[in-house]
């Protein structure tokens, strides 16, 4: 603990080791000075994901749009040593709705930290939107995160004493957008998650499910193409959890790529693609035929 990292609008004190991310708060104060990341990806174009012969099943991307995330032979070893990821290949394509599922300690959160560029791999390649993250400075990584990624965590990480509207609007602080526009976009994002009638409420005046939907609104207020949700229903009862999942399904239906980390097989079953982790390895990453998440979620918890 004690290390601080942030994603747009959110600050955390977390044990994310081996990662020099101390630029985060200075970015918050100098949003307009965050350097643009190179528009030309540093490696292979994202429309040509790399497939290795004999790669584990997680490497098999569903047919669809171009890759937004590529992990290649990614390993993460923590002090101990603990081999949290032992060589994983994963391609997330635009339009995916995938669950990353596995038992406690299998490496799910570590994988999310790799995909979300919140931590660096010990070895291997991580590409987001075609950019090899190893080639980016911390400030460029912050810019990459703010443009391409939204995060939702089990804990809601809302600022207490701050209205839902301003909690969400703060998700745009990095963009340099003026306050009026930030608040307009925040109101629209809260409308999308069904909280248009709760703009002025503070976190303490909202239920757990509503707080998590505020967190989802903050994650998507900048329209990131990829939303990463780490156990988003872990602190919620089944009804509130179903509301949050329905919101994620709606976002997916309207074009956002969504990756949900869960240890809950039922939640994973709602996703058309499941990436199963065990002991730091992907043991299954194929698409699964089902009715489609939205069809299932429409009825969930009602
Ligand atoms: N910062 C760290 N330092 C040392 N070991 C760590 C660290 N973070 C995770 N680990 C270890 O790495 C392994 C994978 O952890 P991870 O949190 O990725 O698993 P998980 O599947 O998300 O588990 P859970 O469902 O319990 O959250 C575990 O053995 C864990 O103890």
PDB file of C-alpha atoms in Angstrom, residues 186-288:
ATOM      1  CA  UNK A 186     -21.589  14.389 -16.996  1.00  0.00           C
ATOM      2  CA  UNK A 187     -25.344  14.949 -16.923  1.00  0.00           C
ATOM      3  CA  UNK A 188     -25.686  13.039 -20.206  1.00  0.00           C
ATOM      4  CA  UNK A 189     -23.541  10.172 -18.852  1.00  0.00           C
ATOM      5  CA  UNK A 190     -25.647   9.987 -15.691  1.00  0.00           C
ATOM      6  CA  UNK A 191     -28.742   9.923 -17.865  1.00  0.00           C
ATOM      7  CA  UNK A 192     -27.270   6.943 -19.736  1.00  0.00           C
ATOM      8  CA  UNK A 193     -26.929   4.951 -16.508  1.00  0.00           C
ATOM      9  CA  UNK A 194     -30.434   5.841 -15.380  1.00  0.00           C
ATOM     10  CA  UNK A 195     -29.448   8.488 -12.832  1.00  0.00           C
ATOM     11  CA  UNK A 196     -30.607  11.634 -14.565  1.00  0.00           C
ATOM     12  CA  UNK A 197     -32.780  12.304 -11.512  1.00  0.00           C
ATOM     13  CA  UNK A 198     -29.902  12.060  -9.030  1.00  0.00           C
ATOM     14  CA  UNK A 199     -27.468  14.679 -10.348  1.00  0.00           C
ATOM     15  CA  UNK A 200     -27.234  16.657  -7.123  1.00  0.00           C
ATOM     16  CA  UNK A 201     -27.059  13.703  -4.770  1.00  0.00           C
ATOM     17  CA  UNK A 202     -23.841  13.026  -2.869  1.00  0.00           C
ATOM     18  CA  UNK A 203     -22.519   9.451  -2.555  1.00  0.00           C
ATOM     19  CA  UNK A 204     -23.861   9.115   1.002  1.00  0.00           C
ATOM     20  CA  UNK A 205     -27.321   9.916  -0.354  1.00  0.00           C
ATOM     21  CA  UNK A 206     -27.182   7.144  -2.963  1.00  0.00           C
ATOM     22  CA  UNK A 207     -27.570   3.377  -2.682  1.00  0.00           C
ATOM     23  CA  UNK A 208     -24.596   1.140  -3.385  1.00  0.00           C
ATOM     24  CA  UNK A 209     -25.949   0.259  -6.816  1.00  0.00           C
ATOM     25  CA  UNK A 210     -26.519   3.914  -7.632  1.00  0.00           C
ATOM     26  CA  UNK A 211     -22.998   4.783  -6.470  1.00  0.00           C
ATOM     27  CA  UNK A 212     -21.590   2.118  -8.747  1.00  0.00           C
ATOM     28  CA  UNK A 213     -23.642   3.473 -11.650  1.00  0.00           C
ATOM     29  CA  UNK A 214     -22.188   6.919 -10.929  1.00  0.00           C
ATOM     30  CA  UNK A 215     -18.762   5.274 -11.112  1.00  0.00           C
ATOM     31  CA  UNK A 216     -19.712   3.729 -14.459  1.00  0.00           C
ATOM     32  CA  UNK A 217     -20.894   7.128 -15.726  1.00  0.00           C
ATOM     33  CA  UNK A 218     -17.575   8.657 -14.683  1.00  0.00           C
ATOM     34  CA  UNK A 219     -15.715   5.856 -16.488  1.00  0.00           C
ATOM     35  CA  UNK A 220     -17.555   6.442 -19.762  1.00  0.00           C
ATOM     36  CA  UNK A 221     -18.064  10.213 -19.686  1.00  0.00           C
ATOM     37  CA  UNK A 222     -15.057  10.637 -21.977  1.00  0.00           C
ATOM     38  CA  UNK A 223     -16.421   8.005 -24.396  1.00  0.00           C
ATOM     39  CA  UNK A 224     -13.504   5.582 -24.086  1.00  0.00           C
ATOM     40  CA  UNK A 225     -13.744   2.717 -26.552  1.00  0.00           C
ATOM     41  CA  UNK A 226     -12.855   0.158 -23.842  1.00  0.00           C
ATOM     42  CA  UNK A 227     -14.409  -0.142 -20.386  1.00  0.00           C
ATOM     43  CA  UNK A 228     -12.624  -2.328 -17.834  1.00  0.00           C
ATOM     44  CA  UNK A 229     -14.678  -3.414 -14.844  1.00  0.00           C
ATOM     45  CA  UNK A 230     -13.007  -5.281 -11.968  1.00  0.00           C
ATOM     46  CA  UNK A 231     -15.630  -7.160  -9.917  1.00  0.00           C
ATOM     47  CA  UNK A 232     -18.126  -4.317 -10.508  1.00  0.00           C
ATOM     48  CA  UNK A 233     -20.898  -6.071  -8.587  1.00  0.00           C
ATOM     49  CA  UNK A 234     -18.718  -7.414  -5.774  1.00  0.00           C
ATOM     50  CA  UNK A 235     -20.114  -5.007  -3.171  1.00  0.00           C
ATOM     51  CA  UNK A 236     -23.730  -5.154  -4.331  1.00  0.00           C
ATOM     52  CA  UNK A 237     -26.744  -7.331  -3.683  1.00  0.00           C
ATOM     53  CA  UNK A 238     -28.097  -9.287  -6.612  1.00  0.00           C
ATOM     54  CA  UNK A 239     -30.706  -6.721  -7.657  1.00  0.00           C
ATOM     55  CA  UNK A 240     -28.300  -3.773  -7.606  1.00  0.00           C
ATOM     56  CA  UNK A 241     -25.680  -5.971  -9.275  1.00  0.00           C
ATOM     57  CA  UNK A 242     -28.092  -6.837 -12.072  1.00  0.00           C
ATOM     58  CA  UNK A 243     -28.807  -3.113 -12.580  1.00  0.00           C
ATOM     59  CA  UNK A 244     -25.085  -2.446 -12.987  1.00  0.00           C
ATOM     60  CA  UNK A 245     -24.660  -5.375 -15.379  1.00  0.00           C
ATOM     61  CA  UNK A 246     -27.602  -4.146 -17.404  1.00  0.00           C
ATOM     62  CA  UNK A 247     -25.930  -0.747 -17.690  1.00  0.00           C
ATOM     63  CA  UNK A 248     -22.732  -2.420 -18.889  1.00  0.00           C
ATOM     64  CA  UNK A 249     -24.717  -4.434 -21.422  1.00  0.00           C
ATOM     65  CA  UNK A 250     -26.443  -1.268 -22.664  1.00  0.00           C
ATOM     66  CA  UNK A 251     -23.080   0.451 -23.058  1.00  0.00           C
ATOM     67  CA  UNK A 252     -21.816  -2.539 -24.992  1.00  0.00           C
ATOM     68  CA  UNK A 253     -24.883  -2.486 -27.191  1.00  0.00           C
ATOM     69  CA  UNK A 254     -24.195   1.150 -28.010  1.00  0.00           C
ATOM     70  CA  UNK A 255     -20.646   0.386 -29.105  1.00  0.00           C
ATOM     71  CA  UNK A 256     -18.359   0.285 -26.065  1.00  0.00           C
ATOM     72  CA  UNK A 257     -16.032  -2.693 -25.759  1.00  0.00           C
ATOM     73  CA  UNK A 258     -16.435  -4.100 -22.250  1.00  0.00           C
ATOM     74  CA  UNK A 259     -14.214  -6.419 -20.214  1.00  0.00           C
ATOM     75  CA  UNK A 260     -15.548  -7.599 -16.868  1.00  0.00           C
ATOM     76  CA  UNK A 261     -13.371  -9.331 -14.308  1.00  0.00           C
ATOM     77  CA  UNK A 262     -15.311 -11.686 -12.114  1.00  0.00           C
ATOM     78  CA  UNK A 263     -15.006 -14.841 -10.084  1.00  0.00           C
ATOM     79  CA  UNK A 264     -18.775 -15.308 -10.508  1.00  0.00           C
ATOM     80  CA  UNK A 265     -19.560 -17.983 -13.094  1.00  0.00           C
ATOM     81  CA  UNK A 266     -23.113 -16.681 -13.507  1.00  0.00           C
ATOM     82  CA  UNK A 267     -21.916 -13.191 -14.450  1.00  0.00           C
ATOM     83  CA  UNK A 268     -19.325 -14.700 -16.763  1.00  0.00           C
ATOM     84  CA  UNK A 269     -22.091 -16.745 -18.358  1.00  0.00           C
ATOM     85  CA  UNK A 270     -23.840 -13.555 -19.430  1.00  0.00           C
ATOM     86  CA  UNK A 271     -20.868 -12.577 -21.582  1.00  0.00           C
ATOM     87  CA  UNK A 272     -20.500 -13.971 -25.085  1.00  0.00           C
ATOM     88  CA  UNK A 273     -16.770 -14.417 -24.592  1.00  0.00           C
ATOM     89  CA  UNK A 274     -15.126 -15.848 -21.501  1.00  0.00           C
ATOM     90  CA  UNK A 275     -11.403 -15.820 -20.854  1.00  0.00           C
ATOM     91  CA  UNK A 276     -10.660 -18.331 -18.118  1.00  0.00           C
ATOM     92  CA  UNK A 277      -7.549 -17.969 -16.025  1.00  0.00           C
ATOM     93  CA  UNK A 278      -5.989 -20.549 -13.774  1.00  0.00           C
ATOM     94  CA  UNK A 279      -2.661 -20.204 -12.010  1.00  0.00           C
ATOM     95  CA  UNK A 280      -1.608 -17.310 -14.205  1.00  0.00           C
ATOM     96  CA  UNK A 281      -2.437 -19.011 -17.494  1.00  0.00           C
ATOM     97  CA  UNK A 282      -5.370 -18.714 -19.877  1.00  0.00           C
ATOM     98  CA  UNK A 283      -7.044 -22.093 -20.063  1.00  0.00           C
ATOM     99  CA  UNK A 284      -9.960 -21.063 -22.293  1.00  0.00           C
ATOM    100  CA  UNK A 285     -10.618 -17.902 -24.228  1.00  0.00           C
ATOM    101  CA  UNK A 286     -13.137 -18.786 -26.857  1.00  0.00           C
ATOM    102  CA  UNK A 287     -16.458 -17.301 -27.718  1.00  0.00           C
ATOM    103  CA  UNK A 288     -19.488 -19.051 -26.309  1.00  0.00           C
TER     104      UNK A 288
END
